[in-house]
Amino acid sequence: MPAAYEKYLVPVVFRPFAEDLAARAAALHPGRVLELAAGTGVLTSGLLAAAPSAEVTATDLNEAMVALGSTRAPGAVWRQADAQRLPFPDGGFDLVVCQFGVMFFPDRVEAYAEARRVLAPGGRFLFNTWGPLGTHAFQVALQAGLERAFPHDPPRFFPTVPHGYADPAVVAADLVTAGFTVEDEQELTLQGRAESTADLATGYLTGTPVRAAVEERGDGTAVRAAVIEEMTARLGPGPVTAPMTAYVFRAAA
């Protein structure tokens, strides 16, 4: 799954926002950076390039992601870690960053409190989260394809998890509950560019948790064909460009 995620989804869906977040991080002139839910390291690589003097520690709960990420961004220190139980001392970092990971934390307030604990006084927490599903054209098309393939029981991962934390007021309230002061919150729409709609569908079906849901429900080949057909009808065969919207937060410890 990490390899498919890295090959098909990172360049199209995640790299544009990673470049934005890395630039925002570099503008804070950090010395010690902790990245949560680093995945295969697209933001990690951006941080190393944008803030070359910073010491970057990248973490992820998934050991396979850590293994692949450490080969993609070897300039960082990689650790397997649970964001809700970070294996780091108090006040050890001046910046904590997270790209599209907070939606996956079972207890977000607890994870935010941990981020605050490991930040030095005045340190910053910088992260992004997806907007509503309807603001991400690629994932709207994907979900329509899944509903076509499974009209009675479509996988609901994308509406409920990646796009299930899409109210900025809720996010800000969670940060305040965890002890942060919200300094900035912005809505950001960037363009994703895919060479092939079929490759994009393959990335979603094999490089995300939808993979398990599809395998549980039936014939993967038929599902892939139905999803590609629906996504192509909506987006074209490719190359295709489509808007994706996220919210970016910066909070102070």
PDB file of C-alpha atoms in Angstrom:
ATOM      1  CA  MET A   1       0.000   0.000   0.000  1.00  0.00           C
ATOM      2  CA  PRO A   2       2.741   2.584   0.796  1.00  0.00           C
ATOM      3  CA  ALA A   3       4.374   2.011  -2.598  1.00  0.00           C
ATOM      4  CA  ALA A   4       1.110   2.581  -4.500  1.00  0.00           C
ATOM      5  CA  TYR A   5       0.367   5.624  -2.353  1.00  0.00           C
ATOM      6  CA  GLU A   6       3.814   7.062  -3.104  1.00  0.00           C
ATOM      7  CA  LYS A   7       3.690   6.331  -6.845  1.00  0.00           C
ATOM      8  CA  TYR A   8       0.153   7.342  -7.771  1.00  0.00           C
ATOM      9  CA  LEU A   9      -1.172   9.720  -5.115  1.00  0.00           C
ATOM     10  CA  VAL A  10       1.729  11.682  -3.635  1.00  0.00           C
ATOM     11  CA  PRO A  11       2.677  13.601  -6.808  1.00  0.00           C
ATOM     12  CA  VAL A  12      -0.922  14.507  -7.637  1.00  0.00           C
ATOM     13  CA  VAL A  13      -2.741  14.966  -4.344  1.00  0.00           C
ATOM     14  CA  PHE A  14      -0.174  15.555  -1.602  1.00  0.00           C
ATOM     15  CA  ARG A  15       2.900  17.253  -3.051  1.00  0.00           C
ATOM     16  CA  PRO A  16       1.194  20.575  -3.891  1.00  0.00           C
ATOM     17  CA  PHE A  17       0.089  21.003  -0.276  1.00  0.00           C
ATOM     18  CA  ALA A  18       3.403  19.714   1.079  1.00  0.00           C
ATOM     19  CA  GLU A  19       5.227  22.453  -0.832  1.00  0.00           C
ATOM     20  CA  ASP A  20       2.885  25.042   0.666  1.00  0.00           C
ATOM     21  CA  LEU A  21       3.239  23.690   4.209  1.00  0.00           C
ATOM     22  CA  ALA A  22       7.026  23.434   3.950  1.00  0.00           C
ATOM     23  CA  ALA A  23       7.244  27.075   2.881  1.00  0.00           C
ATOM     24  CA  ARG A  24       5.063  28.124   5.814  1.00  0.00           C
ATOM     25  CA  ALA A  25       7.249  26.080   8.155  1.00  0.00           C
ATOM     26  CA  ALA A  26      10.474  27.570   6.818  1.00  0.00           C
ATOM     27  CA  ALA A  27       9.106  31.087   7.368  1.00  0.00           C
ATOM     28  CA  LEU A  28       9.022  30.316  11.101  1.00  0.00           C
ATOM     29  CA  HIS A  29      12.802  29.617  11.075  1.00  0.00           C
ATOM     30  CA  PRO A  30      12.565  26.418  13.119  1.00  0.00           C
ATOM     31  CA  GLY A  31      15.555  24.706  14.670  1.00  0.00           C
ATOM     32  CA  ARG A  32      13.965  21.442  15.822  1.00  0.00           C
ATOM     33  CA  VAL A  33      11.009  20.085  13.874  1.00  0.00           C
ATOM     34  CA  LEU A  34       8.783  17.122  14.692  1.00  0.00           C
ATOM     35  CA  GLU A  35       6.556  15.770  11.934  1.00  0.00           C
ATOM     36  CA  LEU A  36       3.529  13.642  12.806  1.00  0.00           C
ATOM     37  CA  ALA A  37       1.897  11.159  10.409  1.00  0.00           C
ATOM     38  CA  ALA A  38       4.734  11.685   7.939  1.00  0.00           C
ATOM     39  CA  GLY A  39       3.635   8.912   5.573  1.00  0.00           C
ATOM     40  CA  THR A  40       6.202   8.300   2.864  1.00  0.00           C
ATOM     41  CA  GLY A  41       7.930  11.631   3.448  1.00  0.00           C
ATOM     42  CA  VAL A  42       6.633  14.112   0.896  1.00  0.00           C
ATOM     43  CA  LEU A  43       6.423  16.901   3.486  1.00  0.00           C
ATOM     44  CA  THR A  44       9.606  15.668   5.147  1.00  0.00           C
ATOM     45  CA  SER A  45      11.525  16.152   1.911  1.00  0.00           C
ATOM     46  CA  GLY A  46      10.001  19.594   1.543  1.00  0.00           C
ATOM     47  CA  LEU A  47      11.015  20.576   5.053  1.00  0.00           C
ATOM     48  CA  LEU A  48      14.594  19.417   4.533  1.00  0.00           C
ATOM     49  CA  ALA A  49      14.817  21.490   1.352  1.00  0.00           C
ATOM     50  CA  ALA A  50      13.035  24.608   2.626  1.00  0.00           C
ATOM     51  CA  ALA A  51      14.681  24.689   6.075  1.00  0.00           C
ATOM     52  CA  PRO A  52      18.075  23.011   5.574  1.00  0.00           C
ATOM     53  CA  SER A  53      19.441  24.098   8.934  1.00  0.00           C
ATOM     54  CA  ALA A  54      16.577  22.512  10.882  1.00  0.00           C
ATOM     55  CA  GLU A  55      16.808  19.136  12.594  1.00  0.00           C
ATOM     56  CA  VAL A  56      13.801  17.151  11.372  1.00  0.00           C
ATOM     57  CA  THR A  57      12.337  14.135  13.166  1.00  0.00           C
ATOM     58  CA  ALA A  58       9.662  12.351  11.128  1.00  0.00           C
ATOM     59  CA  THR A  59       7.197   9.923  12.709  1.00  0.00           C
ATOM     60  CA  ASP A  60       4.329   7.726  11.606  1.00  0.00           C
ATOM     61  CA  LEU A  61       2.242   5.056  13.304  1.00  0.00           C
ATOM     62  CA  ASN A  62       2.604   2.723  10.307  1.00  0.00           C
ATOM     63  CA  GLU A  63       5.977   0.973  10.281  1.00  0.00           C
ATOM     64  CA  ALA A  64       5.762   0.317   6.517  1.00  0.00           C
ATOM     65  CA  MET A  65       5.370   4.050   5.909  1.00  0.00           C
ATOM     66  CA  VAL A  66       8.377   4.755   8.142  1.00  0.00           C
ATOM     67  CA  ALA A  67      10.462   2.175   6.275  1.00  0.00           C
ATOM     68  CA  LEU A  68       9.638   3.667   2.877  1.00  0.00           C
ATOM     69  CA  GLY A  69       9.793   7.271   4.063  1.00  0.00           C
ATOM     70  CA  SER A  70      13.264   6.829   5.506  1.00  0.00           C
ATOM     71  CA  THR A  71      14.513   5.913   2.018  1.00  0.00           C
ATOM     72  CA  ARG A  72      12.732   8.898   0.424  1.00  0.00           C
ATOM     73  CA  ALA A  73      13.899  11.491   2.961  1.00  0.00           C
ATOM     74  CA  PRO A  74      17.042  10.092   4.611  1.00  0.00           C
ATOM     75  CA  GLY A  75      18.079  13.500   5.920  1.00  0.00           C
ATOM     76  CA  ALA A  76      15.484  13.223   8.691  1.00  0.00           C
ATOM     77  CA  VAL A  77      15.503  11.022  11.781  1.00  0.00           C
ATOM     78  CA  TRP A  78      12.637   8.538  11.364  1.00  0.00           C
ATOM     79  CA  ARG A  79      10.724   6.972  14.269  1.00  0.00           C
ATOM     80  CA  GLN A  80       7.625   4.831  14.525  1.00  0.00           C
ATOM     81  CA  ALA A  81       5.378   6.704  16.952  1.00  0.00           C
ATOM     82  CA  ASP A  82       1.778   7.154  18.057  1.00  0.00           C
ATOM     83  CA  ALA A  83       0.814  10.843  17.945  1.00  0.00           C
ATOM     84  CA  GLN A  84      -1.209  10.375  21.131  1.00  0.00           C
ATOM     85  CA  ARG A  85       1.780   8.917  23.044  1.00  0.00           C
ATOM     86  CA  LEU A  86       4.868  10.602  21.669  1.00  0.00           C
ATOM     87  CA  PRO A  87       8.194   9.102  22.813  1.00  0.00           C
ATOM     88  CA  PHE A  88       9.848  12.505  23.251  1.00  0.00           C
ATOM     89  CA  PRO A  89      10.551  14.690  26.294  1.00  0.00           C
ATOM     90  CA  ASP A  90       8.698  17.863  27.142  1.00  0.00           C
ATOM     91  CA  GLY A  91       9.688  20.977  25.227  1.00  0.00           C
ATOM     92  CA  GLY A  92      12.041  19.257  22.792  1.00  0.00           C
ATOM     93  CA  PHE A  93      10.846  20.941  19.580  1.00  0.00           C
ATOM     94  CA  ASP A  94       9.998  24.435  18.426  1.00  0.00           C
ATOM     95  CA  LEU A  95       7.744  23.321  15.554  1.00  0.00           C
ATOM     96  CA  VAL A  96       5.377  20.376  15.151  1.00  0.00           C
ATOM     97  CA  VAL A  97       3.967  19.826  11.652  1.00  0.00           C
ATOM     98  CA  CYS A  98       1.433  17.419  10.222  1.00  0.00           C
ATOM     99  CA  GLN A  99       0.179  17.030   6.662  1.00  0.00           C
ATOM    100  CA  PHE A 100      -3.325  15.550   6.366  1.00  0.00           C
ATOM    101  CA  GLY A 101      -2.858  13.350   9.410  1.00  0.00           C
ATOM    102  CA  VAL A 102      -4.964  14.866  12.187  1.00  0.00           C
ATOM    103  CA  MET A 103      -8.167  13.403  10.729  1.00  0.00           C
ATOM    104  CA  PHE A 104      -6.832   9.908  11.543  1.00  0.00           C
ATOM    105  CA  PHE A 105      -6.123  10.529  15.231  1.00  0.00           C
ATOM    106  CA  PRO A 106      -8.674   8.602  17.350  1.00  0.00           C
ATOM    107  CA  ASP A 107      -8.578  11.335  20.024  1.00  0.00           C
ATOM    108  CA  ARG A 108      -7.564  14.596  18.393  1.00  0.00           C
ATOM    109  CA  VAL A 109      -7.553  16.647  21.578  1.00  0.00           C
ATOM    110  CA  GLU A 110      -5.224  14.120  23.206  1.00  0.00           C
ATOM    111  CA  ALA A 111      -2.919  14.189  20.161  1.00  0.00           C
ATOM    112  CA  TYR A 112      -2.936  17.991  20.160  1.00  0.00           C
ATOM    113  CA  ALA A 113      -2.119  18.020  23.871  1.00  0.00           C
ATOM    114  CA  GLU A 114       0.837  15.734  23.163  1.00  0.00           C
ATOM    115  CA  ALA A 115       2.010  18.082  20.406  1.00  0.00           C
ATOM    116  CA  ARG A 116       1.805  20.960  22.864  1.00  0.00           C
ATOM    117  CA  ARG A 117       3.710  18.971  25.500  1.00  0.00           C
ATOM    118  CA  VAL A 118       6.695  18.367  23.239  1.00  0.00           C
ATOM    119  CA  LEU A 119       6.803  21.997  22.091  1.00  0.00           C
ATOM    120  CA  ALA A 120       8.989  24.560  23.801  1.00  0.00           C
ATOM    121  CA  PRO A 121       7.147  27.626  25.154  1.00  0.00           C
ATOM    122  CA  GLY A 122       6.072  29.733  22.207  1.00  0.00           C
ATOM    123  CA  GLY A 123       6.518  26.831  19.783  1.00  0.00           C
ATOM    124  CA  ARG A 124       4.149  26.395  16.873  1.00  0.00           C
ATOM    125  CA  PHE A 125       1.879  23.621  15.628  1.00  0.00           C
ATOM    126  CA  LEU A 126       1.335  23.824  11.845  1.00  0.00           C
ATOM    127  CA  PHE A 127      -0.949  21.429   9.973  1.00  0.00           C
ATOM    128  CA  ASN A 128      -3.575  21.053   7.288  1.00  0.00           C
ATOM    129  CA  THR A 129      -6.801  19.105   6.955  1.00  0.00           C
ATOM    130  CA  TRP A 130      -9.060  18.484   3.969  1.00  0.00           C
ATOM    131  CA  GLY A 131     -12.165  20.538   3.352  1.00  0.00           C
ATOM    132  CA  PRO A 132     -15.554  18.923   2.637  1.00  0.00           C
ATOM    133  CA  LEU A 133     -15.589  16.085   0.120  1.00  0.00           C
ATOM    134  CA  GLY A 134     -17.357  18.262  -2.441  1.00  0.00           C
ATOM    135  CA  THR A 135     -14.328  20.575  -2.627  1.00  0.00           C
ATOM    136  CA  HIS A 136     -11.956  17.822  -3.830  1.00  0.00           C
ATOM    137  CA  ALA A 137     -12.828  16.961  -7.434  1.00  0.00           C
ATOM    138  CA  PHE A 138     -10.664  13.843  -7.640  1.00  0.00           C
ATOM    139  CA  GLN A 139     -12.192  12.307  -4.527  1.00  0.00           C
ATOM    140  CA  VAL A 140     -15.724  13.275  -5.544  1.00  0.00           C
ATOM    141  CA  ALA A 141     -15.156  11.299  -8.752  1.00  0.00           C
ATOM    142  CA  LEU A 142     -13.634   8.403  -6.829  1.00  0.00           C
ATOM    143  CA  GLN A 143     -16.559   8.208  -4.402  1.00  0.00           C
ATOM    144  CA  ALA A 144     -19.011   8.284  -7.306  1.00  0.00           C
ATOM    145  CA  GLY A 145     -17.096   5.380  -8.847  1.00  0.00           C
ATOM    146  CA  LEU A 146     -17.264   3.403  -5.618  1.00  0.00           C
ATOM    147  CA  GLU A 147     -20.996   4.055  -5.364  1.00  0.00           C
ATOM    148  CA  ARG A 148     -21.382   2.829  -8.925  1.00  0.00           C
ATOM    149  CA  ALA A 149     -19.409  -0.325  -8.171  1.00  0.00           C
ATOM    150  CA  PHE A 150     -21.207  -0.938  -4.861  1.00  0.00           C
ATOM    151  CA  PRO A 151     -24.679   0.649  -5.154  1.00  0.00           C
ATOM    152  CA  HIS A 152     -25.937  -0.926  -1.926  1.00  0.00           C
ATOM    153  CA  ASP A 153     -22.880  -0.721   0.346  1.00  0.00           C
ATOM    154  CA  PRO A 154     -20.187   1.643  -0.966  1.00  0.00           C
ATOM    155  CA  PRO A 155     -17.038   2.180   1.102  1.00  0.00           C
ATOM    156  CA  ARG A 156     -17.420   5.407   3.088  1.00  0.00           C
ATOM    157  CA  PHE A 157     -13.784   5.951   4.039  1.00  0.00           C
ATOM    158  CA  PHE A 158     -13.275   9.209   2.146  1.00  0.00           C
ATOM    159  CA  PRO A 159     -16.434  11.031   3.286  1.00  0.00           C
ATOM    160  CA  THR A 160     -16.023   9.945   6.900  1.00  0.00           C
ATOM    161  CA  VAL A 161     -12.251  10.065   7.523  1.00  0.00           C
ATOM    162  CA  PRO A 162     -10.184  12.315   5.216  1.00  0.00           C
ATOM    163  CA  HIS A 163     -13.158  14.653   4.789  1.00  0.00           C
ATOM    164  CA  GLY A 164     -14.764  13.957   8.143  1.00  0.00           C
ATOM    165  CA  TYR A 165     -12.977  16.772  10.015  1.00  0.00           C
ATOM    166  CA  ALA A 166     -13.843  19.597   7.658  1.00  0.00           C
ATOM    167  CA  ASP A 167     -15.390  22.203   9.976  1.00  0.00           C
ATOM    168  CA  PRO A 168     -12.728  24.808  10.843  1.00  0.00           C
ATOM    169  CA  ALA A 169     -14.662  25.853  13.941  1.00  0.00           C
ATOM    170  CA  VAL A 170     -14.483  22.303  15.310  1.00  0.00           C
ATOM    171  CA  VAL A 171     -10.761  22.076  14.588  1.00  0.00           C
ATOM    172  CA  ALA A 172     -10.091  25.425  16.273  1.00  0.00           C
ATOM    173  CA  ALA A 173     -12.147  24.420  19.315  1.00  0.00           C
ATOM    174  CA  ASP A 174     -10.168  21.185  19.667  1.00  0.00           C
ATOM    175  CA  LEU A 175      -6.905  23.141  19.562  1.00  0.00           C
ATOM    176  CA  VAL A 176      -8.085  25.527  22.268  1.00  0.00           C
ATOM    177  CA  THR A 177      -9.242  22.606  24.424  1.00  0.00           C
ATOM    178  CA  ALA A 178      -5.734  21.144  24.125  1.00  0.00           C
ATOM    179  CA  GLY A 179      -4.212  24.410  25.344  1.00  0.00           C
ATOM    180  CA  PHE A 180      -3.200  26.043  22.064  1.00  0.00           C
ATOM    181  CA  THR A 181      -3.833  29.582  20.885  1.00  0.00           C
ATOM    182  CA  VAL A 182      -4.987  29.587  17.267  1.00  0.00           C
ATOM    183  CA  GLU A 183      -2.919  32.173  15.410  1.00  0.00           C
ATOM    184  CA  ASP A 184      -4.031  31.602  11.841  1.00  0.00           C
ATOM    185  CA  GLU A 185      -6.507  29.566   9.817  1.00  0.00           C
ATOM    186  CA  GLN A 186      -6.729  29.738   6.032  1.00  0.00           C
ATOM    187  CA  GLU A 187      -8.711  28.016   3.321  1.00  0.00           C
ATOM    188  CA  LEU A 188      -6.420  26.973   0.484  1.00  0.00           C
ATOM    189  CA  THR A 189      -7.390  25.582  -2.925  1.00  0.00           C
ATOM    190  CA  LEU A 190      -4.650  24.112  -5.116  1.00  0.00           C
ATOM    191  CA  GLN A 191      -4.723  22.231  -8.399  1.00  0.00           C
ATOM    192  CA  GLY A 192      -3.905  18.547  -8.656  1.00  0.00           C
ATOM    193  CA  ARG A 193      -2.529  17.296 -11.981  1.00  0.00           C
ATOM    194  CA  ALA A 194      -2.737  13.631 -12.955  1.00  0.00           C
ATOM    195  CA  GLU A 195      -1.283  12.172 -16.133  1.00  0.00           C
ATOM    196  CA  SER A 196      -3.896   9.411 -16.195  1.00  0.00           C
ATOM    197  CA  THR A 197      -7.260   9.007 -14.517  1.00  0.00           C
ATOM    198  CA  ALA A 198      -6.687   5.242 -14.562  1.00  0.00           C
ATOM    199  CA  ASP A 199      -3.453   5.622 -12.593  1.00  0.00           C
ATOM    200  CA  LEU A 200      -5.194   7.918 -10.119  1.00  0.00           C
ATOM    201  CA  ALA A 201      -7.953   5.365  -9.602  1.00  0.00           C
ATOM    202  CA  THR A 202      -5.331   2.659  -9.114  1.00  0.00           C
ATOM    203  CA  GLY A 203      -3.668   4.796  -6.447  1.00  0.00           C
ATOM    204  CA  TYR A 204      -6.884   5.282  -4.531  1.00  0.00           C
ATOM    205  CA  LEU A 205      -7.932   1.635  -4.808  1.00  0.00           C
ATOM    206  CA  THR A 206      -4.565   0.137  -3.846  1.00  0.00           C
ATOM    207  CA  GLY A 207      -2.751   2.871  -1.883  1.00  0.00           C
ATOM    208  CA  THR A 208      -5.391   3.826   0.693  1.00  0.00           C
ATOM    209  CA  PRO A 209      -7.563   2.000   3.260  1.00  0.00           C
ATOM    210  CA  VAL A 210     -10.230   1.698   0.542  1.00  0.00           C
ATOM    211  CA  ARG A 211      -8.160  -1.252  -0.663  1.00  0.00           C
ATOM    212  CA  ALA A 212      -9.271  -3.447   2.241  1.00  0.00           C
ATOM    213  CA  ALA A 213     -12.897  -2.377   1.874  1.00  0.00           C
ATOM    214  CA  VAL A 214     -12.886  -3.270  -1.827  1.00  0.00           C
ATOM    215  CA  GLU A 215     -11.238  -6.632  -1.197  1.00  0.00           C
ATOM    216  CA  GLU A 216     -13.869  -7.463   1.414  1.00  0.00           C
ATOM    217  CA  ARG A 217     -16.708  -6.674  -0.983  1.00  0.00           C
ATOM    218  CA  GLY A 218     -15.835  -8.609  -4.128  1.00  0.00           C
ATOM    219  CA  ASP A 219     -14.122  -8.726  -7.516  1.00  0.00           C
ATOM    220  CA  GLY A 220     -11.315  -6.162  -7.485  1.00  0.00           C
ATOM    221  CA  THR A 221     -10.891  -6.231 -11.277  1.00  0.00           C
ATOM    222  CA  ALA A 222     -14.540  -5.419 -11.895  1.00  0.00           C
ATOM    223  CA  VAL A 223     -14.487  -2.734  -9.236  1.00  0.00           C
ATOM    224  CA  ARG A 224     -11.413  -1.094 -10.748  1.00  0.00           C
ATOM    225  CA  ALA A 225     -13.066  -1.089 -14.191  1.00  0.00           C
ATOM    226  CA  ALA A 226     -16.254   0.508 -12.833  1.00  0.00           C
ATOM    227  CA  VAL A 227     -14.366   3.135 -10.832  1.00  0.00           C
ATOM    228  CA  ILE A 228     -12.123   4.052 -13.771  1.00  0.00           C
ATOM    229  CA  GLU A 229     -15.137   4.319 -16.078  1.00  0.00           C
ATOM    230  CA  GLU A 230     -16.982   6.655 -13.702  1.00  0.00           C
ATOM    231  CA  MET A 231     -13.919   8.772 -12.902  1.00  0.00           C
ATOM    232  CA  THR A 232     -13.109   9.072 -16.616  1.00  0.00           C
ATOM    233  CA  ALA A 233     -16.670  10.133 -17.388  1.00  0.00           C
ATOM    234  CA  ARG A 234     -16.330  12.916 -14.807  1.00  0.00           C
ATOM    235  CA  LEU A 235     -12.704  13.954 -15.267  1.00  0.00           C
ATOM    236  CA  GLY A 236     -11.628  12.742 -18.703  1.00  0.00           C
ATOM    237  CA  PRO A 237      -8.967  10.112 -19.387  1.00  0.00           C
ATOM    238  CA  GLY A 238      -6.093  12.466 -18.577  1.00  0.00           C
ATOM    239  CA  PRO A 239      -4.010  14.410 -18.328  1.00  0.00           C
ATOM    240  CA  VAL A 240      -6.483  16.023 -15.965  1.00  0.00           C
ATOM    241  CA  THR A 241      -6.324  18.991 -13.607  1.00  0.00           C
ATOM    242  CA  ALA A 242      -8.790  19.488 -10.764  1.00  0.00           C
ATOM    243  CA  PRO A 243      -9.165  21.680  -7.639  1.00  0.00           C
ATOM    244  CA  MET A 244      -8.555  20.420  -4.110  1.00  0.00           C
ATOM    245  CA  THR A 245      -9.390  22.456  -0.996  1.00  0.00           C
ATOM    246  CA  ALA A 246      -7.832  22.242   2.462  1.00  0.00           C
ATOM    247  CA  TYR A 247      -7.626  24.305   5.643  1.00  0.00           C
ATOM    248  CA  VAL A 248      -4.251  25.304   7.092  1.00  0.00           C
ATOM    249  CA  PHE A 249      -3.886  26.006  10.816  1.00  0.00           C
ATOM    250  CA  ARG A 250      -1.097  27.546  12.861  1.00  0.00           C
ATOM    251  CA  ALA A 251      -1.350  27.445  16.625  1.00  0.00           C
ATOM    252  CA  ALA A 252       0.995  28.595  19.401  1.00  0.00           C
ATOM    253  CA  ALA A 253       1.875  26.615  22.521  1.00  0.00           C
TER     254      ALA A 253
END
